[in-house]
DNA sequence: ACCGGCAAGTGACAGACGTCACCTGACGGC
DNA sequence: GCCGTCAGGTGACGTCTGTCACTTGCCGGT
């Protein structure tokens, strides 16, 4: 019997996924979390075989939860389930020791199979996504550029960004200009879109 | 026995929701659609009591499906289930004759209850959301402003927007300026964010 | 026939943005 | 000690944006 904790911030989807997994005779959902922190606590307390987690969650993202579990040498296997086929996310997830990564448009029958594979020590990556990682270049942005781009994306002016990060306005301009060049964008807005769609923000 | 068709473009969520509803003795999922068009065809063919539909779907949105059903005087009741608590969406949904509108962070136990309520001719709106509509002002944008804002949001320059819509650059500037004023934004990027977060784009 | 409202345009101006060349200081190799 | 590198800054320049006042043409109401 494979014991599972599910983490997902949308309660309806959480309940539905649990119902789906509970239909299987050899799977048992022993815990449900609606935030990253809660997921981490539950995993530590219940020691399930597998944690099935969304990426986008309040407090801690699914990837961060995986990273923490890896850091504390937890034997729990993590299977990420997400909407976003962003290559950057998958890269980070793999770095965090994640064993499975499924897109939410995978047929539902495959979820249980993926859970079993992961529980048995194998890996389960949506094939569609594995490809995407191949032909998506690595994140070209530096930490500074990312931070500035995130603020620019929200519509803040150079001046506002500068004072938020204690930089000079000129420096902010330079970083944004450089980021736009790297991304092949012709302005901050486009740069933001490109970076976000690749999972680099 | 209440007969249901489910429409949701994420296969995994579709399967999970179906599993959840099938657990109930008095509910029966008789059809599954992964696009708006498919949902419409299925509803016409199967004549379920209730259509449970996502908003964001390829081809036709859940709201558009509801509008078409209303136009052809279909007796099928529509229950929308969505991630986004955008007041604008709910308004449009109600105009399209939708009988229920649940957020995906509603506890999963309430989904079946909402289906029953809607099937019986009642209404089921997430209370949280009903409030939001109250204190969200109506969409202040004109069709032109919306179109221009959508393009600006993608990072296009005034010149690009002007030629895409066969307008003069000055006019585009004026529309954007006006839209920003209406929305209380200080630039196009912020205006785009505000409009989108209210479901006005 | 007239008025008001609305879509679209024009011209002008200030300020914000994007680009580039160049400067400074810290810091890790060798 | 010197050199390369990297984060950050400066100044200058041209272009793009945002704002405003004003104009034109169209359309519906009265």
Short mmCIF file of N, CA and C in Angstrom, two decimals, chain A residues 9-17 19-20 23 32 81-83 102-111 152-157 186-190 193, chain B residues 9-17 19-20 23 32 81-83 102-111 152-157 186-190 193:
data_model
loop_
_atom_site.label_atom_id
_atom_site.label_comp_id
_atom_site.label_asym_id
_atom_site.label_seq_id
_atom_site.Cartn_x
_atom_site.Cartn_y
_atom_site.Cartn_z
N UNK A 9 -3.16 24.03 -3.61
CA UNK A 9 -3.83 25.13 -2.92
C UNK A 9 -5.29 25.33 -3.31
N UNK A 10 -5.69 24.75 -4.44
CA UNK A 10 -7.10 24.89 -4.80
C UNK A 10 -7.87 23.72 -4.21
N UNK A 11 -8.65 24.02 -3.19
CA UNK A 11 -9.30 22.98 -2.42
C UNK A 11 -10.08 22.00 -3.28
N UNK A 12 -10.76 22.52 -4.27
CA UNK A 12 -11.58 21.66 -5.11
C UNK A 12 -10.73 20.65 -5.86
N UNK A 13 -9.63 21.13 -6.40
CA UNK A 13 -8.73 20.25 -7.15
C UNK A 13 -8.06 19.27 -6.19
N UNK A 14 -7.72 19.76 -5.01
CA UNK A 14 -7.13 18.89 -4.00
C UNK A 14 -8.07 17.72 -3.70
N UNK A 15 -9.31 18.03 -3.41
CA UNK A 15 -10.27 16.98 -3.10
C UNK A 15 -10.47 16.04 -4.27
N UNK A 16 -10.50 16.61 -5.46
CA UNK A 16 -10.74 15.79 -6.64
C UNK A 16 -9.56 14.85 -6.89
N UNK A 17 -8.36 15.34 -6.75
CA UNK A 17 -7.19 14.48 -6.95
C UNK A 17 -7.16 13.36 -5.91
N UNK A 19 -9.71 12.06 -4.46
CA UNK A 19 -10.75 11.09 -4.83
C UNK A 19 -10.23 10.17 -5.92
N UNK A 20 -9.54 10.75 -6.86
CA UNK A 20 -9.02 9.98 -7.98
C UNK A 20 -8.02 8.93 -7.51
N UNK A 23 -9.34 5.91 -5.51
CA UNK A 23 -10.04 4.86 -6.26
C UNK A 23 -9.14 3.64 -6.45
N UNK A 32 -3.56 15.79 3.45
CA UNK A 32 -3.83 16.82 2.44
C UNK A 32 -3.34 18.16 2.95
N UNK A 81 2.95 18.15 -9.85
CA UNK A 81 1.85 18.20 -10.82
C UNK A 81 1.54 19.67 -11.04
N UNK A 82 1.63 20.12 -12.27
CA UNK A 82 1.44 21.55 -12.49
C UNK A 82 0.81 21.89 -13.82
N UNK A 83 0.30 23.11 -13.88
CA UNK A 83 -0.31 23.60 -15.11
C UNK A 83 0.74 24.01 -16.12
N UNK A 102 4.56 16.00 -13.70
CA UNK A 102 3.46 15.81 -14.64
C UNK A 102 2.73 17.12 -14.92
N UNK A 103 2.33 17.30 -16.17
CA UNK A 103 1.50 18.45 -16.50
C UNK A 103 0.04 18.10 -16.19
N UNK A 104 -0.73 19.13 -15.87
CA UNK A 104 -2.13 18.87 -15.54
C UNK A 104 -2.93 18.46 -16.76
N UNK A 105 -2.34 18.52 -17.95
CA UNK A 105 -3.14 18.01 -19.07
C UNK A 105 -2.78 16.57 -19.44
N UNK A 106 -2.06 15.93 -18.55
CA UNK A 106 -1.84 14.49 -18.69
C UNK A 106 -3.17 13.76 -18.44
N UNK A 107 -3.47 12.70 -19.19
CA UNK A 107 -4.69 11.93 -18.91
C UNK A 107 -4.70 11.47 -17.46
N UNK A 108 -5.86 11.52 -16.82
CA UNK A 108 -5.89 11.27 -15.39
C UNK A 108 -5.49 9.83 -15.03
N UNK A 109 -5.67 8.93 -15.98
CA UNK A 109 -5.30 7.54 -15.71
C UNK A 109 -3.81 7.41 -15.42
N UNK A 110 -3.02 8.34 -15.95
CA UNK A 110 -1.57 8.22 -15.79
C UNK A 110 -1.04 8.68 -14.45
N UNK A 111 -1.89 9.38 -13.70
CA UNK A 111 -1.42 9.88 -12.42
C UNK A 111 -1.04 8.73 -11.49
N UNK A 152 9.71 45.60 -12.78
CA UNK A 152 9.36 46.31 -14.01
C UNK A 152 8.05 45.76 -14.57
N UNK A 153 7.92 44.46 -14.48
CA UNK A 153 6.75 43.75 -14.97
C UNK A 153 5.46 44.25 -14.31
N UNK A 154 5.57 44.68 -13.07
CA UNK A 154 4.39 45.14 -12.35
C UNK A 154 4.02 46.56 -12.70
N UNK A 155 4.81 47.16 -13.57
CA UNK A 155 4.49 48.51 -13.99
C UNK A 155 5.22 49.59 -13.20
N UNK A 156 6.20 49.20 -12.39
CA UNK A 156 6.93 50.22 -11.64
C UNK A 156 7.90 50.96 -12.56
N UNK A 157 8.12 52.21 -12.26
CA UNK A 157 9.04 53.02 -13.05
C UNK A 157 10.47 52.72 -12.63
N UNK A 186 12.26 44.07 -27.05
CA UNK A 186 12.57 45.46 -27.39
C UNK A 186 12.11 46.43 -26.31
N UNK A 187 11.57 45.92 -25.25
CA UNK A 187 11.25 46.77 -24.10
C UNK A 187 10.99 45.89 -22.88
N UNK A 188 10.82 46.54 -21.74
CA UNK A 188 10.66 45.84 -20.47
C UNK A 188 9.46 44.90 -20.44
N UNK A 189 8.38 45.37 -21.03
CA UNK A 189 7.15 44.57 -20.98
C UNK A 189 7.35 43.25 -21.72
N UNK A 190 7.89 43.36 -22.92
CA UNK A 190 8.12 42.16 -23.71
C UNK A 190 9.13 41.26 -23.00
N UNK A 193 7.43 39.29 -20.36
CA UNK A 193 6.61 38.20 -20.89
C UNK A 193 7.47 37.01 -21.28
N UNK B 9 -10.24 21.77 -19.64
CA UNK B 9 -9.19 21.45 -20.62
C UNK B 9 -7.99 20.71 -20.02
N UNK B 10 -7.84 20.73 -18.72
CA UNK B 10 -6.73 20.00 -18.13
C UNK B 10 -7.19 18.59 -17.82
N UNK B 11 -6.71 17.65 -18.59
CA UNK B 11 -7.21 16.28 -18.52
C UNK B 11 -7.17 15.72 -17.10
N UNK B 12 -6.11 16.02 -16.39
CA UNK B 12 -5.96 15.47 -15.06
C UNK B 12 -7.05 15.99 -14.13
N UNK B 13 -7.30 17.27 -14.21
CA UNK B 13 -8.34 17.88 -13.38
C UNK B 13 -9.71 17.38 -13.82
N UNK B 14 -9.88 17.23 -15.12
CA UNK B 14 -11.14 16.69 -15.64
C UNK B 14 -11.42 15.32 -15.03
N UNK B 15 -10.44 14.45 -15.11
CA UNK B 15 -10.61 13.10 -14.57
C UNK B 15 -10.86 13.13 -13.07
N UNK B 16 -10.16 14.00 -12.39
CA UNK B 16 -10.28 14.06 -10.94
C UNK B 16 -11.66 14.56 -10.53
N UNK B 17 -12.15 15.59 -11.23
CA UNK B 17 -13.48 16.11 -10.90
C UNK B 17 -14.54 15.05 -11.18
N UNK B 19 -14.14 11.86 -11.04
CA UNK B 19 -14.05 10.86 -9.97
C UNK B 19 -14.77 11.35 -8.73
N UNK B 20 -14.58 12.62 -8.45
CA UNK B 20 -15.19 13.21 -7.26
C UNK B 20 -16.72 13.16 -7.34
N UNK B 23 -18.48 9.72 -7.08
CA UNK B 23 -18.57 9.12 -5.75
C UNK B 23 -19.99 9.27 -5.19
N UNK B 32 -17.58 13.86 -20.99
CA UNK B 32 -16.42 14.69 -20.64
C UNK B 32 -15.93 15.41 -21.88
N UNK B 81 -16.90 26.51 -12.99
CA UNK B 81 -15.90 26.27 -11.95
C UNK B 81 -14.60 26.86 -12.46
N UNK B 82 -14.03 27.79 -11.71
CA UNK B 82 -12.84 28.45 -12.24
C UNK B 82 -11.85 28.87 -11.17
N UNK B 83 -10.64 29.11 -11.59
CA UNK B 83 -9.58 29.56 -10.71
C UNK B 83 -9.75 31.03 -10.34
N UNK B 102 -18.52 28.61 -9.15
CA UNK B 102 -17.70 28.23 -7.99
C UNK B 102 -16.23 28.50 -8.25
N UNK B 103 -15.51 28.95 -7.24
CA UNK B 103 -14.07 29.09 -7.35
C UNK B 103 -13.43 27.74 -7.06
N UNK B 104 -12.28 27.52 -7.67
CA UNK B 104 -11.62 26.24 -7.46
C UNK B 104 -11.05 26.11 -6.05
N UNK B 105 -11.12 27.18 -5.26
CA UNK B 105 -10.67 26.95 -3.88
C UNK B 105 -11.83 26.71 -2.92
N UNK B 106 -12.98 26.44 -3.49
CA UNK B 106 -14.11 25.99 -2.68
C UNK B 106 -13.81 24.58 -2.17
N UNK B 107 -14.19 24.25 -0.93
CA UNK B 107 -13.97 22.87 -0.45
C UNK B 107 -14.66 21.89 -1.39
N UNK B 108 -14.02 20.77 -1.64
CA UNK B 108 -14.53 19.86 -2.67
C UNK B 108 -15.89 19.28 -2.32
N UNK B 109 -16.19 19.23 -1.03
CA UNK B 109 -17.48 18.68 -0.62
C UNK B 109 -18.63 19.53 -1.16
N UNK B 110 -18.35 20.79 -1.41
CA UNK B 110 -19.43 21.67 -1.83
C UNK B 110 -19.79 21.57 -3.30
N UNK B 111 -18.91 20.93 -4.06
CA UNK B 111 -19.19 20.84 -5.49
C UNK B 111 -20.48 20.05 -5.75
N UNK B 152 -0.84 46.50 -25.92
CA UNK B 152 0.19 47.18 -25.13
C UNK B 152 0.75 46.23 -24.07
N UNK B 153 -0.15 45.45 -23.52
CA UNK B 153 0.21 44.48 -22.49
C UNK B 153 1.27 43.50 -22.97
N UNK B 154 1.22 43.19 -24.26
CA UNK B 154 2.17 42.22 -24.81
C UNK B 154 3.52 42.84 -25.11
N UNK B 155 3.64 44.12 -24.85
CA UNK B 155 4.92 44.77 -25.07
C UNK B 155 5.04 45.46 -26.41
N UNK B 156 3.92 45.59 -27.14
CA UNK B 156 4.02 46.28 -28.42
C UNK B 156 4.13 47.79 -28.22
N UNK B 157 4.85 48.42 -29.12
CA UNK B 157 5.02 49.87 -29.03
C UNK B 157 3.78 50.56 -29.60
N UNK B 186 -0.42 54.41 -13.67
CA UNK B 186 0.47 55.48 -14.11
C UNK B 186 1.21 55.11 -15.38
N UNK B 187 0.96 53.96 -15.90
CA UNK B 187 1.52 53.60 -17.21
C UNK B 187 0.78 52.39 -17.77
N UNK B 188 1.10 52.05 -19.01
CA UNK B 188 0.39 50.98 -19.71
C UNK B 188 0.50 49.64 -19.02
N UNK B 189 1.68 49.36 -18.48
CA UNK B 189 1.90 48.06 -17.85
C UNK B 189 0.98 47.88 -16.65
N UNK B 190 0.97 48.91 -15.82
CA UNK B 190 0.12 48.85 -14.63
C UNK B 190 -1.34 48.79 -15.05
N UNK B 193 -2.26 45.32 -15.96
CA UNK B 193 -2.39 44.44 -14.80
C UNK B 193 -3.73 44.65 -14.10
#
